[in-house]
Coordinates of C-alpha atoms in Angstrom, one line a residue:
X1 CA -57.6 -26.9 -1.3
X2 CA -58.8 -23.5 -0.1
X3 CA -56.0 -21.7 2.2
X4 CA -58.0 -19.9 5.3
X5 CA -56.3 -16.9 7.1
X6 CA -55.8 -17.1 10.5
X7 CA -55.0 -14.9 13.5
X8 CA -52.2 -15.4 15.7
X9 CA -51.6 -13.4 19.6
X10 CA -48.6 -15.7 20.6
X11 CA -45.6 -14.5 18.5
X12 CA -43.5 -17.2 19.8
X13 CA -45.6 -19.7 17.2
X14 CA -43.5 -18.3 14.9
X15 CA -40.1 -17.9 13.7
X16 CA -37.5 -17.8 10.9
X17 CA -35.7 -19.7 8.7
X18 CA -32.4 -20.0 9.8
X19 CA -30.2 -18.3 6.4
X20 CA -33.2 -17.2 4.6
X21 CA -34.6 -14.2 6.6
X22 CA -32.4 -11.9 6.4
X23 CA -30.9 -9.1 8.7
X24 CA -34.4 -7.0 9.0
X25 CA -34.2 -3.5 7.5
X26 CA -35.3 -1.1 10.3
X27 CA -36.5 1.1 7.6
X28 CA -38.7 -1.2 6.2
X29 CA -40.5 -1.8 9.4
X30 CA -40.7 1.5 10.8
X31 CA -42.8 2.3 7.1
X32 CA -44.9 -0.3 7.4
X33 CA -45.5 0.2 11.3
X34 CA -47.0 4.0 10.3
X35 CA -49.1 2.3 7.3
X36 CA -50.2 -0.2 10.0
X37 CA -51.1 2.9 12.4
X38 CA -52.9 4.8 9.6
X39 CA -54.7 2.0 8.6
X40 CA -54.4 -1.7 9.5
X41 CA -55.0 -4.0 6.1
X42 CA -53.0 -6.7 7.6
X43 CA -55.1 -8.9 6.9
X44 CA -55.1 -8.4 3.5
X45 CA -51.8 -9.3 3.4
X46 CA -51.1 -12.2 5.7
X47 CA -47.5 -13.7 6.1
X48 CA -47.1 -17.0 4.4
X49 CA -45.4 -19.7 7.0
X50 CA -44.9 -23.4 6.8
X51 CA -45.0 -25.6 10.1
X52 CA -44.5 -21.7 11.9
X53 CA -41.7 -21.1 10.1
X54 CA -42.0 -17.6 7.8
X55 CA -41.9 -18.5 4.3
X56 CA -42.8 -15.1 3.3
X57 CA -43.4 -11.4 5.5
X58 CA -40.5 -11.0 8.2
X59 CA -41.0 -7.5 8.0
X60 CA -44.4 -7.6 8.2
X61 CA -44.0 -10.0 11.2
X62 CA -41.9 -7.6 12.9
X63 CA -43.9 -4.3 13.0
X64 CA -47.0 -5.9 13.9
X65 CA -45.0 -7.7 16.7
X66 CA -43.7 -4.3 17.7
X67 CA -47.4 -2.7 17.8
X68 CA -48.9 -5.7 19.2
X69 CA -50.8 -7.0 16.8
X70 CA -52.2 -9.6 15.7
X71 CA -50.5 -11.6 13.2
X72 CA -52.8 -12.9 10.0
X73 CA -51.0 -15.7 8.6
X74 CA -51.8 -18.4 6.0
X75 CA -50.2 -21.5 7.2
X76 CA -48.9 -23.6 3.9
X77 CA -49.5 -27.0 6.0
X78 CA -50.3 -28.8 2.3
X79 CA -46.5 -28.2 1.1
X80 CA -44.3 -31.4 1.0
X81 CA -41.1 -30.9 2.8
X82 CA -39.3 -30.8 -0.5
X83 CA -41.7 -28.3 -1.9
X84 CA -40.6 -26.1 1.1
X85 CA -37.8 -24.7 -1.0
X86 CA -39.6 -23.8 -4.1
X87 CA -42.3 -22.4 -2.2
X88 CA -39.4 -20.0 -1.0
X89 CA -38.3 -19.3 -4.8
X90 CA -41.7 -18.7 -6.0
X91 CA -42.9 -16.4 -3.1
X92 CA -39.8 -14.2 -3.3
X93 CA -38.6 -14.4 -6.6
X94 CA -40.6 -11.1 -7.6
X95 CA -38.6 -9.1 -4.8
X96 CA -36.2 -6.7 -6.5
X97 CA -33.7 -7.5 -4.1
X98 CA -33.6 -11.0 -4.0
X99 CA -30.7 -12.0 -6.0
X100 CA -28.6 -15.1 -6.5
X101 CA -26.5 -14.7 -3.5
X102 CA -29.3 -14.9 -1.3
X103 CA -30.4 -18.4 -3.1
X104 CA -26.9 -19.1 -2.1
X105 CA -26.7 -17.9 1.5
X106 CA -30.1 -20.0 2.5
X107 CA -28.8 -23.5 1.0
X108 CA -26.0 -23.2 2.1
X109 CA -26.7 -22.4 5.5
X110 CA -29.1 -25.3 5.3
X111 CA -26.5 -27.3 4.5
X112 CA -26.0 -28.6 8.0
X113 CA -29.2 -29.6 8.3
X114 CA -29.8 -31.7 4.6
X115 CA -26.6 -32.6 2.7
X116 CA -28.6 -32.6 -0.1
X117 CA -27.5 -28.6 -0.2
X118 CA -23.7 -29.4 0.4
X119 CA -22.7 -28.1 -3.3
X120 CA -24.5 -24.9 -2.1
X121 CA -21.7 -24.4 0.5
X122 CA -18.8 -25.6 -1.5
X123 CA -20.5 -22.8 -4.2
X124 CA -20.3 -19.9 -1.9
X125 CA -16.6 -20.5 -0.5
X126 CA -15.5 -20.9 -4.3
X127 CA -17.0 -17.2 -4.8
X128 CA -15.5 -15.5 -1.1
X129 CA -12.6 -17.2 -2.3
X130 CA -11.9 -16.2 -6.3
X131 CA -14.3 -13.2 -5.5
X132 CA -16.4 -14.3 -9.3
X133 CA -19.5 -13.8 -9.5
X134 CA -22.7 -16.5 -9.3
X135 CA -22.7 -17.4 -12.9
X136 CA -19.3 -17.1 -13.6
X137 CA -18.8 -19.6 -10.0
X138 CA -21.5 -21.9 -11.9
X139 CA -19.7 -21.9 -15.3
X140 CA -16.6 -23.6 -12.9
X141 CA -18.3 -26.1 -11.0
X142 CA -20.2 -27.0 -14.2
X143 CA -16.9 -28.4 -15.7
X144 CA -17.2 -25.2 -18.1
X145 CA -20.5 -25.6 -19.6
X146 CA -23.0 -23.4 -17.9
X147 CA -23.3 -20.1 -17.7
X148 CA -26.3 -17.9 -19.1
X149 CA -28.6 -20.3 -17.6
X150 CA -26.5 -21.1 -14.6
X151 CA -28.8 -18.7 -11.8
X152 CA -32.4 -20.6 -13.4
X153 CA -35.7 -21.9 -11.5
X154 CA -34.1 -25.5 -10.8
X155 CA -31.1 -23.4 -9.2
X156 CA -33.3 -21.4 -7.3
X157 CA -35.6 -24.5 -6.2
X158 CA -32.4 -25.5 -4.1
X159 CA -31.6 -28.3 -6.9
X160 CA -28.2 -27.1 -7.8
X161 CA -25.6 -29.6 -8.3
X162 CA -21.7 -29.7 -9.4
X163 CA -21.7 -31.8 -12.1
X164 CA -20.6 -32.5 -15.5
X165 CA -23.6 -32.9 -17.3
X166 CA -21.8 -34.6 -20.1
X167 CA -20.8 -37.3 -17.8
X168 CA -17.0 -37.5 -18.6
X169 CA -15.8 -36.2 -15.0
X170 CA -17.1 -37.1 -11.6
X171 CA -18.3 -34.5 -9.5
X172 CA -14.5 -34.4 -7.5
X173 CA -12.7 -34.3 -10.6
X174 CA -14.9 -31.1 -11.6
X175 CA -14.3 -29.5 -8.4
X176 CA -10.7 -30.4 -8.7
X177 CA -10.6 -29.0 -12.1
X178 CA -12.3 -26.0 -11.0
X179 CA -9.8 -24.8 -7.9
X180 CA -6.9 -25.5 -10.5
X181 CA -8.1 -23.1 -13.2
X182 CA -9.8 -20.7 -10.7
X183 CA -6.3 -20.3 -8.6
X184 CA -4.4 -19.7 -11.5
X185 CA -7.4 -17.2 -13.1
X186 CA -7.0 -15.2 -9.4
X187 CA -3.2 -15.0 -10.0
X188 CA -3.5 -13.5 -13.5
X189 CA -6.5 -11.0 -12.8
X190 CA -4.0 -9.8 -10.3
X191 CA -1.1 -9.7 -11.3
X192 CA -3.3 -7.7 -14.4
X193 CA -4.9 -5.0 -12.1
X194 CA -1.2 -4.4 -9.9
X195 CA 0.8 -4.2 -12.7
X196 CA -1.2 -2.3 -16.1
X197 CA -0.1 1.0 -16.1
X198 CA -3.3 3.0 -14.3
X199 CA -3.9 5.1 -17.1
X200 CA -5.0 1.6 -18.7
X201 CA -8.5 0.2 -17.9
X202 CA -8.4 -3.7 -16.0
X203 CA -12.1 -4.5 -15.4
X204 CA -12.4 -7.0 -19.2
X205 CA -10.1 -9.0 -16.6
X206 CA -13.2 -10.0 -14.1
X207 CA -15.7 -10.3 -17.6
X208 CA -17.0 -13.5 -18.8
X209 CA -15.5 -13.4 -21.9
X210 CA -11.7 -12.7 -20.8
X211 CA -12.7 -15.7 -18.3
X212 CA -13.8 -18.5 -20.3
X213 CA -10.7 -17.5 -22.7
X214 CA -8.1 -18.1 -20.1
X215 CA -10.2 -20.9 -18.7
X216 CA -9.6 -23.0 -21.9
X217 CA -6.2 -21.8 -22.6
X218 CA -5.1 -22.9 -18.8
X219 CA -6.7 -26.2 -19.9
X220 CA -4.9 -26.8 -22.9
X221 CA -2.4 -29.9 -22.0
X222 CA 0.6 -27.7 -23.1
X223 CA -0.4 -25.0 -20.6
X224 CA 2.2 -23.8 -18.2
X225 CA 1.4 -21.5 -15.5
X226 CA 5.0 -19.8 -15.1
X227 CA 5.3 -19.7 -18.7
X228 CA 2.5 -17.4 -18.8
X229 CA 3.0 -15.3 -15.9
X230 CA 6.2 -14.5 -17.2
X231 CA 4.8 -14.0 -20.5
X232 CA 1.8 -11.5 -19.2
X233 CA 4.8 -9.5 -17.0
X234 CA 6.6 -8.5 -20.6
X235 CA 3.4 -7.5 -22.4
X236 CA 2.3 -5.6 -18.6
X237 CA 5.8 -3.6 -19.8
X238 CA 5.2 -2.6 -23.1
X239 CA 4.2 1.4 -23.5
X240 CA 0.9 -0.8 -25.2
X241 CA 0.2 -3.9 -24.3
X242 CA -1.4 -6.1 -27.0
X243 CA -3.7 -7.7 -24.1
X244 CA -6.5 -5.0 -23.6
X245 CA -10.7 -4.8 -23.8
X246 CA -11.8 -7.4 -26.5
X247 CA -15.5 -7.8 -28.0
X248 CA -15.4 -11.7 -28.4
X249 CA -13.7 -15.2 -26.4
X250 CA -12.3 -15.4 -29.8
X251 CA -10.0 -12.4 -29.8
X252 CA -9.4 -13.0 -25.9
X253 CA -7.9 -16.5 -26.4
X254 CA -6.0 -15.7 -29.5
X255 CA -4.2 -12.3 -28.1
X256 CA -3.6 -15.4 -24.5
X257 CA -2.3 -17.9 -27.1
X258 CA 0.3 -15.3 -28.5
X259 CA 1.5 -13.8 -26.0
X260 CA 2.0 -17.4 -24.2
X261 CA 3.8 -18.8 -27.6
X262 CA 6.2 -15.8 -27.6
X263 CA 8.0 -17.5 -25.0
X264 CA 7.8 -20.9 -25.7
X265 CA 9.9 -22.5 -28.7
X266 CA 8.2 -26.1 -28.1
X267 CA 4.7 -27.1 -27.0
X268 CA 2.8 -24.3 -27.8
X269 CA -0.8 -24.1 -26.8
X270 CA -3.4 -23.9 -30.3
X271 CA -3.6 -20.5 -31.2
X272 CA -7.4 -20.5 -32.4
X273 CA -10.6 -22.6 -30.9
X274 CA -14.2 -22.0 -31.6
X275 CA -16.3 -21.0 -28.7
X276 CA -19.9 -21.4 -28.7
X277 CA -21.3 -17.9 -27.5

């Protein structure tokens, strides 16, 4: 199928998607309004829409509204409804400032619209609320599995689901498992970052590695919460605490495991597991 440009007068034909076009940057538009005023190659450029909605070229949109002119758009009318979404991957994927978040921010926003984006919104409040990161968020509601392929094309397409792919916990149990280990992970970060002495460096507490450690150890059936909060606030004492920067999950989870065990005199966590990296 051959996609024809065509020219538009009536900007009201159009409009955006609510969640996915962003806050315009005024800067943006007032550069390409002077490009436009030098030279007009809008039409070598046309916005992409779908159904008049802008798939691709808000700002674009915008400055030729301001100096109005006409808008050349190519209207995607061949897409299937659920092609909509990775149409929007694939035509913004290549900006340097579309990241994860903003994957995030249109599903979610969506999600009042098609429930089929519902994890989407249950993904963002997990990061406002534990303030992680989109990968590390993923690894959670992933029942610990994902993680360096958490952010990929399927994620992007809108296809994201919590899930344990292993099929051992139901969707509820992983997000119930999730808000237990992520609460308790908030509490030690910190209680970490209040309480080191501030000549000592805190930021291996908000790394993957130190994450997944604690993750397991808080999942180890012998785990107690207070036990380790007690135990972190005598090493946080110590002129050198033995918890500090580590290169591995390995060293993380055993220096966890022994400073948890030097307070317990019965059922003790395992002091070594092997991680896949």
């Amino acid at each position: 199928m051959s996609l024809q440009i065509q020219s538009e007068t009536d900007y009201k034909k159009f409009s955006f998607i609510e969640g996915f076009n962003r806050v315009p940057n005024e800067r943006q538009i007032s550069i390409i309004m002077a490009s436009l005023q030098e030279l007009d190659l809008s039409m070598a450029k046309p916005i992409m829409t779908y159904k008049g909605k802008i798939l691709d070229g808000q700002h674009r949109f915008l400055a030729c509204r301001a100096l109005n002119k006409p808008i050349y758009y190519v209207e995607l009318s061949h897409l299937k409804e659920e092609e909509v979404y990775k149409a929007l991957h694939l035509l913004n994927s290549n900006a340097k400032n579309w990241q994860s978040k903003d994957y995030i921010n249109l599903y979610s926003n969506l999600s009042h619209q098609n429930p089929k984006f519902l994890d989407y919104k249950f993904l963002q409040e997990f990061i406002n609320t534990y303030k992680v990161s989109p990968s590390i968020a993923v690894y959670f509601l992933s029942a610990f599995d994902r993680y360096k392929s958490a952010i990929d094309d399927d994620f992007k397409d809108g296809n994201f689901k919590i899930e344990d792919r292993k099929g051992e916990l139901t969707p509820s149990q992983v997000r119930q498992d999730a808000l237990y280990v992520a609460h308790r992970y908030q509490e030690v970060r910190d209680r970490i970052i209040k309480g080191y002495r501030k000549d000592l460096k805190t930021r291996f507490v908000k790394g993957p590695n130190f994450i997944f450690a604690l993750a397991r150890l808080t999942l180890d059936p012998n785990y107690n919460h207070d036990s380790m909060v007690a135990a972190l606030s005598v090493d946080m004492d110590k002129e050198v605490p033995i918890l500090v920067h580590c290169d591995s999950i390995q060293t993380y989870y055993k220096i966890l495991a022994e400073i948890y065990n030097s307070r317990r005199t019965m059922s003790k966590v395992a002091e070594y597991l092997v991680f896949e990296e």
